[in-house]
mmCIF file of C-alpha atoms and ligand atoms in Angstrom:
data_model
loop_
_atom_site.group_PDB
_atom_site.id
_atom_site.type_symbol
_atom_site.label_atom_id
_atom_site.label_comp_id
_atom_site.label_asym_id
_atom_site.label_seq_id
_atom_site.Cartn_x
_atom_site.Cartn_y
_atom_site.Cartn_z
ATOM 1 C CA UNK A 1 0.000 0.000 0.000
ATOM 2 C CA UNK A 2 1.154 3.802 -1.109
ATOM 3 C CA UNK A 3 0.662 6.186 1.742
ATOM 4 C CA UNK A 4 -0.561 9.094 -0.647
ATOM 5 C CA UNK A 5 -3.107 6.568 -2.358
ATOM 6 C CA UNK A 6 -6.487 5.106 -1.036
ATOM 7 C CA UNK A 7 -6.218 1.643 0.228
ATOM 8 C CA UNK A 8 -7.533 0.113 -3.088
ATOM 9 C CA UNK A 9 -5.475 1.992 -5.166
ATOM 10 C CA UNK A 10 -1.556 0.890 -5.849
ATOM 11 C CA UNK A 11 0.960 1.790 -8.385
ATOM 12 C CA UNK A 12 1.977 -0.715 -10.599
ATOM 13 C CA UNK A 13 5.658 -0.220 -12.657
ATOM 14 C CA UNK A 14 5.746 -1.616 -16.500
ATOM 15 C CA UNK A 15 7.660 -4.514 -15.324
ATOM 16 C CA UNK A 16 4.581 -5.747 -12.837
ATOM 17 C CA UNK A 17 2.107 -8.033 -13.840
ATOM 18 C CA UNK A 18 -1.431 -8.165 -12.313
ATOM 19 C CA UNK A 19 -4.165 -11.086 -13.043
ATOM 20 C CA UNK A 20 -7.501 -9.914 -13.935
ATOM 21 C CA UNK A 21 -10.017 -10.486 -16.640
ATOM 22 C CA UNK A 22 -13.271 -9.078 -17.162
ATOM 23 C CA UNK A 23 -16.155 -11.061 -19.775
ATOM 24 C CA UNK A 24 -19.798 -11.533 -19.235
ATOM 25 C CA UNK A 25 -19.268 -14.467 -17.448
ATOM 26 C CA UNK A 26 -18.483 -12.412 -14.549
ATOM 27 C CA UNK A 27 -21.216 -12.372 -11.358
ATOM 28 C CA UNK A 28 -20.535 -8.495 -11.522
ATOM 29 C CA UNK A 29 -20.948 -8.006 -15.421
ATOM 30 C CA UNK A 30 -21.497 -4.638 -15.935
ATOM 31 C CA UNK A 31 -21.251 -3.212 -11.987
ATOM 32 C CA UNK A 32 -19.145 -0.901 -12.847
ATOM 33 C CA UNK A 33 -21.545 0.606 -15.532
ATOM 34 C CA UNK A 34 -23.240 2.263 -12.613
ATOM 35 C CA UNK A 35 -22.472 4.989 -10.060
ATOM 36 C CA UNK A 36 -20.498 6.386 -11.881
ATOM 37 C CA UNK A 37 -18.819 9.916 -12.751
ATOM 38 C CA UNK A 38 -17.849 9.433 -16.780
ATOM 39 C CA UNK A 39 -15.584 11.786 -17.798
ATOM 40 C CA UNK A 40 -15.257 12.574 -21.587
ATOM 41 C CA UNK A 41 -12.005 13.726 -23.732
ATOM 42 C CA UNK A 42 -12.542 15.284 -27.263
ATOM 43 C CA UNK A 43 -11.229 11.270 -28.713
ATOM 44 C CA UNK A 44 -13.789 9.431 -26.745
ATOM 45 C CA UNK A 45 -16.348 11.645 -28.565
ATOM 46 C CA UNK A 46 -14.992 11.320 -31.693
ATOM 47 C CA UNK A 47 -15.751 7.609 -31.304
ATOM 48 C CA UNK A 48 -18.955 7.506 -30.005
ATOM 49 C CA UNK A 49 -20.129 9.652 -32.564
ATOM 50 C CA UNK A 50 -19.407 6.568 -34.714
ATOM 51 C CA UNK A 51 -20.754 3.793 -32.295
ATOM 52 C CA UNK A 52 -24.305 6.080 -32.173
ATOM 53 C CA UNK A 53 -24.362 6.785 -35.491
ATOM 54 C CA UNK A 54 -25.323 10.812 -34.282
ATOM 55 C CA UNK A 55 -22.922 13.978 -35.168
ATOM 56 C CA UNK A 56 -21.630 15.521 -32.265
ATOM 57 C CA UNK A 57 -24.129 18.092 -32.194
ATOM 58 C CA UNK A 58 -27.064 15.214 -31.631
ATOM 59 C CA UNK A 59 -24.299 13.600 -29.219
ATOM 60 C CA UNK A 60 -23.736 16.810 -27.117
ATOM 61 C CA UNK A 61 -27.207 17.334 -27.050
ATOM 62 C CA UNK A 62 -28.842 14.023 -25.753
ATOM 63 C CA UNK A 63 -26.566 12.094 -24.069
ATOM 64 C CA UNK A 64 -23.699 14.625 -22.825
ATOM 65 C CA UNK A 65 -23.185 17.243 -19.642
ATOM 66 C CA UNK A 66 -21.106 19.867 -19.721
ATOM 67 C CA UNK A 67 -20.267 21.588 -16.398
ATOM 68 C CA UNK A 68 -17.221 23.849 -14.990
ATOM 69 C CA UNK A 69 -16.496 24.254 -11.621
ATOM 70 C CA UNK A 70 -15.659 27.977 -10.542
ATOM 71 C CA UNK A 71 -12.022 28.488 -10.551
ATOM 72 C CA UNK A 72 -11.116 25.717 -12.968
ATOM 73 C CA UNK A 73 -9.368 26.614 -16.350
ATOM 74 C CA UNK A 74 -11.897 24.374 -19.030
ATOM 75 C CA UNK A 75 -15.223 23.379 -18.805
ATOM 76 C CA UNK A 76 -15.741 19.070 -18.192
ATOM 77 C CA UNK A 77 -17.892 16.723 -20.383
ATOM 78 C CA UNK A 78 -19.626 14.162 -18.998
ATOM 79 C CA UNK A 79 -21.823 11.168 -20.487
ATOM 80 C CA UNK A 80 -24.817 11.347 -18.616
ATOM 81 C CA UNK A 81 -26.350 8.519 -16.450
ATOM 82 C CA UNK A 82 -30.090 7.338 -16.334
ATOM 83 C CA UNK A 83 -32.212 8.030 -13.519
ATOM 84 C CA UNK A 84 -33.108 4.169 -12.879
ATOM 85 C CA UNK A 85 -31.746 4.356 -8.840
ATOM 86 C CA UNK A 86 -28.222 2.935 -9.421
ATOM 87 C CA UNK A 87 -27.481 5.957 -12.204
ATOM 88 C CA UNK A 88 -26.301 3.547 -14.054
ATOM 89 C CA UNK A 89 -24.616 4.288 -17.994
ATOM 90 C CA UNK A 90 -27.004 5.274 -20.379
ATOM 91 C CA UNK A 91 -25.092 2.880 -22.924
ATOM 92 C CA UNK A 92 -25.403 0.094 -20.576
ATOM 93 C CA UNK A 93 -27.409 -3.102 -21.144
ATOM 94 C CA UNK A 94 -28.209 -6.123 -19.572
ATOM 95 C CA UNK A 95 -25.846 -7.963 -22.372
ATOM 96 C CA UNK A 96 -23.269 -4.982 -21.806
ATOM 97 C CA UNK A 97 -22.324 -1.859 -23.571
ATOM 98 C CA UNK A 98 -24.110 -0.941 -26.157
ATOM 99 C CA UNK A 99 -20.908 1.185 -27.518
ATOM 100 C CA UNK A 100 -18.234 -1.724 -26.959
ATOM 101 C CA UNK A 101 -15.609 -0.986 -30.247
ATOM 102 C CA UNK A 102 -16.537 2.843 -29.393
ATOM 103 C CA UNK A 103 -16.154 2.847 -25.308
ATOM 104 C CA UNK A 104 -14.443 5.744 -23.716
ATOM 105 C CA UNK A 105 -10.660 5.363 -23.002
ATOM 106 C CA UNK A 106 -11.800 5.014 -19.147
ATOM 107 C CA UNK A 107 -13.866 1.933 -19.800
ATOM 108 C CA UNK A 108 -11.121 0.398 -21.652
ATOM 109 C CA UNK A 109 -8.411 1.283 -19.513
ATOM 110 C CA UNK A 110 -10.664 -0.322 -16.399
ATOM 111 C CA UNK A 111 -9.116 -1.272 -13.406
ATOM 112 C CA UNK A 112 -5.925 0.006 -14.442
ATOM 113 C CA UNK A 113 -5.540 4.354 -14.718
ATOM 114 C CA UNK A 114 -2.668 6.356 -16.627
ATOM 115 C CA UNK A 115 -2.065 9.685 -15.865
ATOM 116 C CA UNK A 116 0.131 11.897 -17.645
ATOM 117 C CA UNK A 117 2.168 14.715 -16.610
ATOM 118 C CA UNK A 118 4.179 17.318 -18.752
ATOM 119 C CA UNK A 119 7.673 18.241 -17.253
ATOM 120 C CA UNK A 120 8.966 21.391 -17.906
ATOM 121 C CA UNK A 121 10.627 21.095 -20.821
ATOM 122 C CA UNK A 122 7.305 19.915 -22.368
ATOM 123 C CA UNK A 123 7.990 16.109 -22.181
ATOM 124 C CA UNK A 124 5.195 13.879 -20.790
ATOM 125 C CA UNK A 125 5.528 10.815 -18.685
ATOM 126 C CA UNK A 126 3.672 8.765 -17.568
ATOM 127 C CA UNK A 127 2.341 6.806 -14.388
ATOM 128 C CA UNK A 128 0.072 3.795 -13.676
ATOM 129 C CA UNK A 129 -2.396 2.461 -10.882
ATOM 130 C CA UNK A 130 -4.393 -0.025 -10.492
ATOM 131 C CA UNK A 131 -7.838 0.274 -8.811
ATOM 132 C CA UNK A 132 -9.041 -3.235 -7.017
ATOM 133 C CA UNK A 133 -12.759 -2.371 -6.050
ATOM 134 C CA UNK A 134 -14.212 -4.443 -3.876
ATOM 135 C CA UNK A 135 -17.188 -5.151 -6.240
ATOM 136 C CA UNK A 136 -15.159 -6.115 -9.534
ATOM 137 C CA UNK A 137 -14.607 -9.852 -9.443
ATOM 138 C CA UNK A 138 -12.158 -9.820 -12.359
ATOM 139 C CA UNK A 139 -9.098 -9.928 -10.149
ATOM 140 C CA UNK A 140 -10.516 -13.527 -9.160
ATOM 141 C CA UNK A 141 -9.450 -14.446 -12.926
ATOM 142 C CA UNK A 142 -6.152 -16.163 -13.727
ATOM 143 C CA UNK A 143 -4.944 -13.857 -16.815
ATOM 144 C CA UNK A 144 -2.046 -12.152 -16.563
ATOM 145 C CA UNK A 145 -1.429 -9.140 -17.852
ATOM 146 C CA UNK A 146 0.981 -6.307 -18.010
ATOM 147 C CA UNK A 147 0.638 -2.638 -18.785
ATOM 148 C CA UNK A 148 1.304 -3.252 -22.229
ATOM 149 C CA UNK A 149 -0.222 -6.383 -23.263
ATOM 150 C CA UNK A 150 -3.246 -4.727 -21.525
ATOM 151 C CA UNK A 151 -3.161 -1.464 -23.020
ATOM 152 C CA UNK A 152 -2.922 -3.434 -26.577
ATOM 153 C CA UNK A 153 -5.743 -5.668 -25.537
ATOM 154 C CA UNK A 154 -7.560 -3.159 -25.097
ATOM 155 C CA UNK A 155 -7.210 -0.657 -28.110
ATOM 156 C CA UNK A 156 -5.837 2.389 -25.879
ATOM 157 C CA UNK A 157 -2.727 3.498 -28.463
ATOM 158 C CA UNK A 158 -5.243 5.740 -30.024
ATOM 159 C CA UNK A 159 -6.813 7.003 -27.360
ATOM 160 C CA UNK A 160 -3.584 7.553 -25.262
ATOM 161 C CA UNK A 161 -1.804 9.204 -28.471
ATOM 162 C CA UNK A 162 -5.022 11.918 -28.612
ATOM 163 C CA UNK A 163 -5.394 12.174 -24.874
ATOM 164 C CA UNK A 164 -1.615 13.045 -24.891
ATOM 165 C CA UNK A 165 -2.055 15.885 -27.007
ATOM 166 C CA UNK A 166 -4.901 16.885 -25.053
ATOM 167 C CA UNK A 167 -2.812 17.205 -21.807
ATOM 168 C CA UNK A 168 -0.304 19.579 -23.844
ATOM 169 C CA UNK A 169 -2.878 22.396 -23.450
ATOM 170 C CA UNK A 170 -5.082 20.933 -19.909
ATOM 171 C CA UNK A 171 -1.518 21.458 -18.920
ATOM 172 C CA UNK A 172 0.024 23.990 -20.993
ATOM 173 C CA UNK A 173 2.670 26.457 -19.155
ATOM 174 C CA UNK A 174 0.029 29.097 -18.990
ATOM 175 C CA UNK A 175 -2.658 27.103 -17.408
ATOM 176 C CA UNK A 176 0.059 25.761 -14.719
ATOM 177 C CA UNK A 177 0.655 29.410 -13.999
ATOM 178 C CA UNK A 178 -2.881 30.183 -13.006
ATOM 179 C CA UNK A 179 -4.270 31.315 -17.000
ATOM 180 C CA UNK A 180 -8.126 30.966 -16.764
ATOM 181 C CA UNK A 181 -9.581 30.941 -20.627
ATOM 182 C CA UNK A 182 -12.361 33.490 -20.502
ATOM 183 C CA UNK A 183 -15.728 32.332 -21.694
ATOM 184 C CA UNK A 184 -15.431 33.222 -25.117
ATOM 185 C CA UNK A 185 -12.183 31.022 -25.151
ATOM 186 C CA UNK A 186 -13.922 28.270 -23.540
ATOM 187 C CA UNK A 187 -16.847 27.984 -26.047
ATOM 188 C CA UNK A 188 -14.276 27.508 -28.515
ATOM 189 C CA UNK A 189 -12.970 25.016 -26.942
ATOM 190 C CA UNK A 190 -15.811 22.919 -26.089
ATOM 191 C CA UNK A 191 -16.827 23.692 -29.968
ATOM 192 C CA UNK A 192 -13.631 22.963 -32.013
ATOM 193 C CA UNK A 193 -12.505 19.774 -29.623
ATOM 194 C CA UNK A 194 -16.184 18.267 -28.488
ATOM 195 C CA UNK A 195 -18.120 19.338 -31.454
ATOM 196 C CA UNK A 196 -16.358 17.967 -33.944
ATOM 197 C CA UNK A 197 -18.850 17.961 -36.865
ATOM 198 C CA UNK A 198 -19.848 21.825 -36.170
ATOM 199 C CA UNK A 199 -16.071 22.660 -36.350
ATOM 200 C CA UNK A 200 -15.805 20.462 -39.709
ATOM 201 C CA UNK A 201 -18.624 22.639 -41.590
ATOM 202 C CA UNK A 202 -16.828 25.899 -40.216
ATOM 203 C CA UNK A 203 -13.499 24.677 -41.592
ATOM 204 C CA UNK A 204 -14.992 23.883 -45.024
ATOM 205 C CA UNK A 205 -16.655 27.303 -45.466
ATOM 206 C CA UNK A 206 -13.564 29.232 -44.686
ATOM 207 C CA UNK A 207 -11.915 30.874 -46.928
ATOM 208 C CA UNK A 208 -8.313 30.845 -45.446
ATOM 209 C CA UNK A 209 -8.072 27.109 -46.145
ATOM 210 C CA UNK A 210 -6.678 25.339 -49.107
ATOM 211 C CA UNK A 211 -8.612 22.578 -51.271
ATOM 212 C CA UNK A 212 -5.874 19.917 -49.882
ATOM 213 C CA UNK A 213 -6.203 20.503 -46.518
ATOM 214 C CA UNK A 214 -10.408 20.710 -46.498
ATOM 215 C CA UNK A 215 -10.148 17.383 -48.183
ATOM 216 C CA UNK A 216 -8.358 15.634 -45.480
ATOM 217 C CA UNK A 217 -10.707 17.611 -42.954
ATOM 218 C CA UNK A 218 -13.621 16.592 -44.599
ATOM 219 C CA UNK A 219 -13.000 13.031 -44.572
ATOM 220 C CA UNK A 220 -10.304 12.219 -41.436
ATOM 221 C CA UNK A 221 -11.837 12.263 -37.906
ATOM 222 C CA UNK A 222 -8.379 12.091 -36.381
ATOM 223 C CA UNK A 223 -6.906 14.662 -38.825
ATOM 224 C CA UNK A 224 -9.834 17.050 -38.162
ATOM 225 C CA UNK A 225 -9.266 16.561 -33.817
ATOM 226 C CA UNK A 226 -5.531 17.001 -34.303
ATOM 227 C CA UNK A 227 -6.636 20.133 -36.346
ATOM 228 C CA UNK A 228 -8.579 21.721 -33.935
ATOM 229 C CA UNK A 229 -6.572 20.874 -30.896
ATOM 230 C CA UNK A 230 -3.354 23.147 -32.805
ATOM 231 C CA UNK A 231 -6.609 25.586 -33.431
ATOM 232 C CA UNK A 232 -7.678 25.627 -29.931
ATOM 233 C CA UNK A 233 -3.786 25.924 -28.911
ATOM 234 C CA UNK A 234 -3.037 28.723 -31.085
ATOM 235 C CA UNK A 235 -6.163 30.866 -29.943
ATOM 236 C CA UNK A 236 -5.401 30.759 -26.209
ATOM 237 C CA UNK A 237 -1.889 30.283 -26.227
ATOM 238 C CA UNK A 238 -0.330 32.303 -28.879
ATOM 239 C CA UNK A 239 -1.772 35.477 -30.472
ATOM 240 C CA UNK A 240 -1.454 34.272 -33.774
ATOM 241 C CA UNK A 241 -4.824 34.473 -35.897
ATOM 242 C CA UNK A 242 -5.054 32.511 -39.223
ATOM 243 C CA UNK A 243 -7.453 34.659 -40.061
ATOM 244 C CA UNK A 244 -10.479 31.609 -39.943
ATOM 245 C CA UNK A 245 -13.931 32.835 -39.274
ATOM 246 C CA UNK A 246 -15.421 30.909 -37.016
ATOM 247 C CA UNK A 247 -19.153 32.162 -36.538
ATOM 248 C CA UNK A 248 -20.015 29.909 -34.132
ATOM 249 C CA UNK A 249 -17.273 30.846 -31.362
ATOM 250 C CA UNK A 250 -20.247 30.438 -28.823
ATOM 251 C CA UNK A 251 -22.151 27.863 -29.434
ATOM 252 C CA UNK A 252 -21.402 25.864 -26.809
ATOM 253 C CA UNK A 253 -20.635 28.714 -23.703
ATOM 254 C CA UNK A 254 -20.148 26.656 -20.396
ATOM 255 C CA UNK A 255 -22.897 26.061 -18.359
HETATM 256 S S1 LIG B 1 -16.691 -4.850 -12.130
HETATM 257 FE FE1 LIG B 1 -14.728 -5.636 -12.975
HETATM 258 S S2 LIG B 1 -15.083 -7.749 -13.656
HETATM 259 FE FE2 LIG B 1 -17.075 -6.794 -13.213
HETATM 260 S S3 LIG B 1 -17.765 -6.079 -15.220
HETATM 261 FE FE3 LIG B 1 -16.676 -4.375 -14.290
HETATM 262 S S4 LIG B 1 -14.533 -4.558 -14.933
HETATM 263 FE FE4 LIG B 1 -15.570 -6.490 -15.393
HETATM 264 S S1 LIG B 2 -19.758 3.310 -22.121
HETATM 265 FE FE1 LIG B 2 -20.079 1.114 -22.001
HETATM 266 S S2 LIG B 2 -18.376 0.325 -20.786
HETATM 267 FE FE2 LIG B 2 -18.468 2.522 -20.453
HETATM 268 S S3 LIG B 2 -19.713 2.814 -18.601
HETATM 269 FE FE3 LIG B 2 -21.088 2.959 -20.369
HETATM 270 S S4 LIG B 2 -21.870 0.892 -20.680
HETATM 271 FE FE4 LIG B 2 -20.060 0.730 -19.362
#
């Protein structure tokens, strides 16, 4: 046991192993479906967009909450839970997730959390910890596993690789200095990273883009996120307009 960590909660290095499997043969299939505060980055919405089959407009609209606590930089998204008295996922089924190939990085990543942390020079690295709650029988399993064969099992390299570029502005040098994005900064942010499809149609009716680049924007999710994370960068970090109108700055003001 850490001292700085709850009691269920230990680090784990690369080189450990830790036996656990989770399949819906489990007596707690789907327990951890419920109760539950589901936090949102810009990728996992990318890819729920494509397990729902709704743009991120429809998306933000039905099954997401935004909310911003006074005194923190960005605004937080949340998938909301149904009101059926254990608040449980509103993705979740009695067969299990409705969203499976789509599920957010924290579902994936389940018991086992990464956090990231930018040095100085701008570097991130990395940490890991695994979370045995009482309620999750899949420790009782006999597969091993190891960070990596894990995070591969799982289908996080994509989700890490965006998520890391997300933490290069959650935890840019201004925000670590105490920068608060007013709320004309923050709409942008909530519309360029979390409303992906809105930011798409504003990119292909400006004028300050090239036929090459709308083509790629038009048609690659991944391209279009990496896009408007350099976008959302470049507007509160460096005063450097490209001259892109965006006329729907505040769409999506925090609540
Ligand atoms: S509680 Fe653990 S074993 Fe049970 S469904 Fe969730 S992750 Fe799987
Ligand atoms: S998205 Fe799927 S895996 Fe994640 S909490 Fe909801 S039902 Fe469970």
């Amino acid at each position: 046991m850490t001292a700085d960590l709850p009691a269920e909660v230990s680090r784990l290095s690369k080189e450990e192993s830790f036996t656990f499997s989770c399949h819906p043969g489990v007596a707690c299939f789907t327990e951890c479906c419920r109760l539950l505060e589901l936090a949102l980055t810009p990728y996992d919405v990318l890819r729920l967009r494509l397990a729902t089959g709704l743009n991120s407009s429809q998306l933000l609209a039905d099954y997401l909450l935004v909310e911003q606590e006074a005194g923190e930089p960005f605004p937080r998204v949340y998938l909301s839970m149904v009101d059926d008295g254990r608040a449980s996922c509103v993705f979740a089924s009695a067969s299990g997730c409705r969203v499976y190939p789509h599920r957010p990085a924290a579902c994936r990543s389940y018991p086992l959390g990464r956090a990231v942390s930018r040095r100085e020079d701008g570097s991130l690295t990395e940490q890991h910890v695994l979370l045995r709650e009482p309620h999750c029988r899949g420790f009782a399993e006999s597969a091993v596993n190891s960070i990596t064969s894990f995070t591969r099992e799982q289908g996080l390299a994509s989700y890490n690789r965006s998520n890391d570029r997300l933490a290069e502005i959650l935890q840019h040098q201004a925000i670590r200095q105490g920068f608060i994005p007013n709320q004309s900064q923050n709409g942008f942010f909530l519309h360029a990273l979390y409303d992906l499809d809105l930011f798409r149609a504003d990119c292909l009716a400006s004028t300050a883009l090239g036929t090459e680049e709308k083509s790629r924007l038009a048609t690659d999710d991944e391209f279009l996120l990496s896009f408007a994370m350099a976008e959302v960068e470049r507007q509160l970090f460096a005063d450097l307009p490209r001259g892109l109108s965006f006329t729907r700055l505040e769409r999506h003001g925090p609540c």
